[in-house]
Amino acid sequence: MNSSFFPLKGGSEVWELEIYLVPILPGDAYAINNALSADDYETCLKLLAHTGVVDKSSLSGFPKFDRMLIGTGPVGHVASLFPRHPLLKENQEWVASVSPKPRPERITFTLIPCDQFF
């Protein structure tokens, strides 16, 4: 699972590499619809967790994922959360829009769902 959105065309080879390396059934992968906002994607995740399609933590209610492919970078960022960015302190939202670099359509998980994985 990559926590940020990459366009399927003309973006990154991350999606193709991930699908190649990790066999995932089509019904088990959830793509981010970049036509929707981060709020819409978060609503979708909450619905999947609430209806039992995606397992959730009994303690927090947040979704639990079997796998996460989390990118890191040379400036110390994890997913699309860069050092000293206000989203690192986010404690309510699961998903956010962020534009740390010239890729304005970027959507990322906050640390909340990432923490549920560990």
PDB file of C-alpha atoms in Angstrom:
ATOM      1  CA  MET A   1       0.000   0.000   0.000  1.00  0.00           C
ATOM      2  CA  ASN A   2       1.472   3.309  -0.964  1.00  0.00           C
ATOM      3  CA  SER A   3       0.092   6.079   1.149  1.00  0.00           C
ATOM      4  CA  SER A   4       0.258   8.795  -1.457  1.00  0.00           C
ATOM      5  CA  PHE A   5      -1.483   9.126  -4.788  1.00  0.00           C
ATOM      6  CA  PHE A   6       0.542   8.683  -7.945  1.00  0.00           C
ATOM      7  CA  PRO A   7      -1.183   9.177 -11.309  1.00  0.00           C
ATOM      8  CA  LEU A   8      -1.605   5.883 -13.167  1.00  0.00           C
ATOM      9  CA  LYS A   9      -0.400   7.570 -16.366  1.00  0.00           C
ATOM     10  CA  GLY A  10       2.732   9.672 -16.569  1.00  0.00           C
ATOM     11  CA  GLY A  11       3.402   9.544 -12.851  1.00  0.00           C
ATOM     12  CA  SER A  12       5.489   6.930 -11.180  1.00  0.00           C
ATOM     13  CA  GLU A  13       6.361   3.296 -11.665  1.00  0.00           C
ATOM     14  CA  VAL A  14       5.565   2.648  -7.984  1.00  0.00           C
ATOM     15  CA  TRP A  15       2.146   1.137  -8.727  1.00  0.00           C
ATOM     16  CA  GLU A  16       3.466  -1.218 -11.391  1.00  0.00           C
ATOM     17  CA  LEU A  17       6.398  -2.275  -9.210  1.00  0.00           C
ATOM     18  CA  GLU A  18       4.168  -2.895  -6.210  1.00  0.00           C
ATOM     19  CA  ILE A  19       1.719  -5.038  -8.181  1.00  0.00           C
ATOM     20  CA  TYR A  20       4.612  -6.962  -9.740  1.00  0.00           C
ATOM     21  CA  LEU A  21       6.377  -7.681  -6.436  1.00  0.00           C
ATOM     22  CA  VAL A  22       3.372  -8.386  -4.238  1.00  0.00           C
ATOM     23  CA  PRO A  23       0.556 -10.510  -5.655  1.00  0.00           C
ATOM     24  CA  ILE A  24      -2.669  -8.757  -4.685  1.00  0.00           C
ATOM     25  CA  LEU A  25      -6.146  -9.883  -5.666  1.00  0.00           C
ATOM     26  CA  PRO A  26      -8.098  -7.107  -7.421  1.00  0.00           C
ATOM     27  CA  GLY A  27     -10.767  -7.074  -4.690  1.00  0.00           C
ATOM     28  CA  ASP A  28      -8.108  -6.546  -2.029  1.00  0.00           C
ATOM     29  CA  ALA A  29      -6.585  -3.374  -3.484  1.00  0.00           C
ATOM     30  CA  TYR A  30      -8.185   0.005  -3.041  1.00  0.00           C
ATOM     31  CA  ALA A  31      -7.086   2.781  -5.367  1.00  0.00           C
ATOM     32  CA  ILE A  32      -7.356   6.434  -4.492  1.00  0.00           C
ATOM     33  CA  ASN A  33      -9.783   8.228  -6.792  1.00  0.00           C
ATOM     34  CA  ASN A  34      -7.920  11.458  -7.482  1.00  0.00           C
ATOM     35  CA  ALA A  35     -11.141  13.100  -8.679  1.00  0.00           C
ATOM     36  CA  LEU A  36     -12.294  13.016  -5.073  1.00  0.00           C
ATOM     37  CA  SER A  37     -10.860  14.928  -2.159  1.00  0.00           C
ATOM     38  CA  ALA A  38      -8.868  13.561   0.758  1.00  0.00           C
ATOM     39  CA  ASP A  39     -12.059  13.882   2.832  1.00  0.00           C
ATOM     40  CA  ASP A  40     -13.937  11.642   0.386  1.00  0.00           C
ATOM     41  CA  TYR A  41     -11.164   9.046   0.506  1.00  0.00           C
ATOM     42  CA  GLU A  42     -11.198   9.118   4.310  1.00  0.00           C
ATOM     43  CA  THR A  43     -14.990   8.646   4.281  1.00  0.00           C
ATOM     44  CA  CYS A  44     -14.529   5.626   1.993  1.00  0.00           C
ATOM     45  CA  LEU A  45     -11.911   4.115   4.337  1.00  0.00           C
ATOM     46  CA  LYS A  46     -14.155   4.631   7.367  1.00  0.00           C
ATOM     47  CA  LEU A  47     -17.043   2.957   5.544  1.00  0.00           C
ATOM     48  CA  LEU A  48     -14.842  -0.013   4.592  1.00  0.00           C
ATOM     49  CA  ALA A  49     -13.746  -0.353   8.230  1.00  0.00           C
ATOM     50  CA  HIS A  50     -17.266   0.121   9.631  1.00  0.00           C
ATOM     51  CA  THR A  51     -18.797  -2.505   7.326  1.00  0.00           C
ATOM     52  CA  GLY A  52     -16.025  -5.026   8.000  1.00  0.00           C
ATOM     53  CA  VAL A  53     -14.548  -5.015   4.492  1.00  0.00           C
ATOM     54  CA  VAL A  54     -11.289  -3.801   6.049  1.00  0.00           C
ATOM     55  CA  ASP A  55     -10.380  -4.989   9.544  1.00  0.00           C
ATOM     56  CA  LYS A  56     -10.194  -2.331  12.220  1.00  0.00           C
ATOM     57  CA  SER A  57      -8.478  -2.027  15.553  1.00  0.00           C
ATOM     58  CA  SER A  58     -10.777  -2.878  18.449  1.00  0.00           C
ATOM     59  CA  LEU A  59      -9.012  -0.209  20.519  1.00  0.00           C
ATOM     60  CA  SER A  60      -8.964   2.736  18.120  1.00  0.00           C
ATOM     61  CA  GLY A  61     -11.487   1.887  15.396  1.00  0.00           C
ATOM     62  CA  PHE A  62      -8.896   2.771  12.767  1.00  0.00           C
ATOM     63  CA  PRO A  63      -8.363   0.443   9.798  1.00  0.00           C
ATOM     64  CA  LYS A  64      -5.719  -2.249   9.994  1.00  0.00           C
ATOM     65  CA  PHE A  65      -3.793  -3.114   6.861  1.00  0.00           C
ATOM     66  CA  ASP A  66      -2.053  -6.369   5.985  1.00  0.00           C
ATOM     67  CA  ARG A  67       0.693  -4.550   4.072  1.00  0.00           C
ATOM     68  CA  MET A  68       1.946  -1.031   3.648  1.00  0.00           C
ATOM     69  CA  LEU A  69       4.603   0.125   1.249  1.00  0.00           C
ATOM     70  CA  ILE A  70       5.730   3.381   2.792  1.00  0.00           C
ATOM     71  CA  GLY A  71       8.148   5.546   0.902  1.00  0.00           C
ATOM     72  CA  THR A  72      10.893   7.500   2.607  1.00  0.00           C
ATOM     73  CA  GLY A  73      13.120  10.171   1.208  1.00  0.00           C
ATOM     74  CA  PRO A  74      16.467  11.888   1.615  1.00  0.00           C
ATOM     75  CA  VAL A  75      15.005  14.797   3.597  1.00  0.00           C
ATOM     76  CA  GLY A  76      13.554  12.422   6.185  1.00  0.00           C
ATOM     77  CA  HIS A  77       9.973  12.240   5.012  1.00  0.00           C
ATOM     78  CA  VAL A  78       7.727   9.223   5.497  1.00  0.00           C
ATOM     79  CA  ALA A  79       4.844   8.794   3.054  1.00  0.00           C
ATOM     80  CA  SER A  80       4.153  12.434   2.099  1.00  0.00           C
ATOM     81  CA  LEU A  81       4.728  13.745   5.612  1.00  0.00           C
ATOM     82  CA  PHE A  82       7.799  15.943   5.582  1.00  0.00           C
ATOM     83  CA  PRO A  83       9.833  17.072   8.620  1.00  0.00           C
ATOM     84  CA  ARG A  84       8.257  19.943  10.567  1.00  0.00           C
ATOM     85  CA  HIS A  85       5.034  19.739   8.542  1.00  0.00           C
ATOM     86  CA  PRO A  86       1.863  20.435  10.602  1.00  0.00           C
ATOM     87  CA  LEU A  87       0.314  17.134   9.440  1.00  0.00           C
ATOM     88  CA  LEU A  88       2.813  15.272  11.637  1.00  0.00           C
ATOM     89  CA  LYS A  89       0.759  16.463  14.628  1.00  0.00           C
ATOM     90  CA  GLU A  90      -2.628  15.617  13.092  1.00  0.00           C
ATOM     91  CA  ASN A  91      -4.689  13.490  15.481  1.00  0.00           C
ATOM     92  CA  GLN A  92      -8.165  13.494  13.904  1.00  0.00           C
ATOM     93  CA  GLU A  93      -7.919  13.082  10.130  1.00  0.00           C
ATOM     94  CA  TRP A  94      -6.785   9.831   8.528  1.00  0.00           C
ATOM     95  CA  VAL A  95      -6.143  11.256   5.062  1.00  0.00           C
ATOM     96  CA  ALA A  96      -4.934  14.675   3.941  1.00  0.00           C
ATOM     97  CA  SER A  97      -4.065  16.627   0.816  1.00  0.00           C
ATOM     98  CA  VAL A  98      -0.501  17.845   0.743  1.00  0.00           C
ATOM     99  CA  SER A  99       1.771  19.473  -1.840  1.00  0.00           C
ATOM    100  CA  PRO A 100       5.330  19.388  -0.527  1.00  0.00           C
ATOM    101  CA  LYS A 101       6.748  19.176  -4.044  1.00  0.00           C
ATOM    102  CA  PRO A 102       5.416  19.883  -7.539  1.00  0.00           C
ATOM    103  CA  ARG A 103       2.775  17.187  -7.508  1.00  0.00           C
ATOM    104  CA  PRO A 104      -0.336  19.075  -6.391  1.00  0.00           C
ATOM    105  CA  GLU A 105      -2.724  16.115  -6.533  1.00  0.00           C
ATOM    106  CA  ARG A 106      -0.907  14.268  -3.732  1.00  0.00           C
ATOM    107  CA  ILE A 107      -3.093  12.601  -1.102  1.00  0.00           C
ATOM    108  CA  THR A 108      -1.480  10.896   1.881  1.00  0.00           C
ATOM    109  CA  PHE A 109      -2.316   9.051   5.050  1.00  0.00           C
ATOM    110  CA  THR A 110      -1.581  10.888   8.254  1.00  0.00           C
ATOM    111  CA  LEU A 111       0.383   9.011  10.901  1.00  0.00           C
ATOM    112  CA  ILE A 112      -2.856   7.680  12.448  1.00  0.00           C
ATOM    113  CA  PRO A 113      -3.495   4.819   9.981  1.00  0.00           C
ATOM    114  CA  CYS A 114       0.240   4.242   9.548  1.00  0.00           C
ATOM    115  CA  ASP A 115       0.594   3.718  13.309  1.00  0.00           C
ATOM    116  CA  GLN A 116      -2.127   1.053  13.242  1.00  0.00           C
ATOM    117  CA  PHE A 117       0.075  -1.086  11.023  1.00  0.00           C
ATOM    118  CA  PHE A 118       2.881  -1.392  13.537  1.00  0.00           C
TER     119      PHE A 118
END
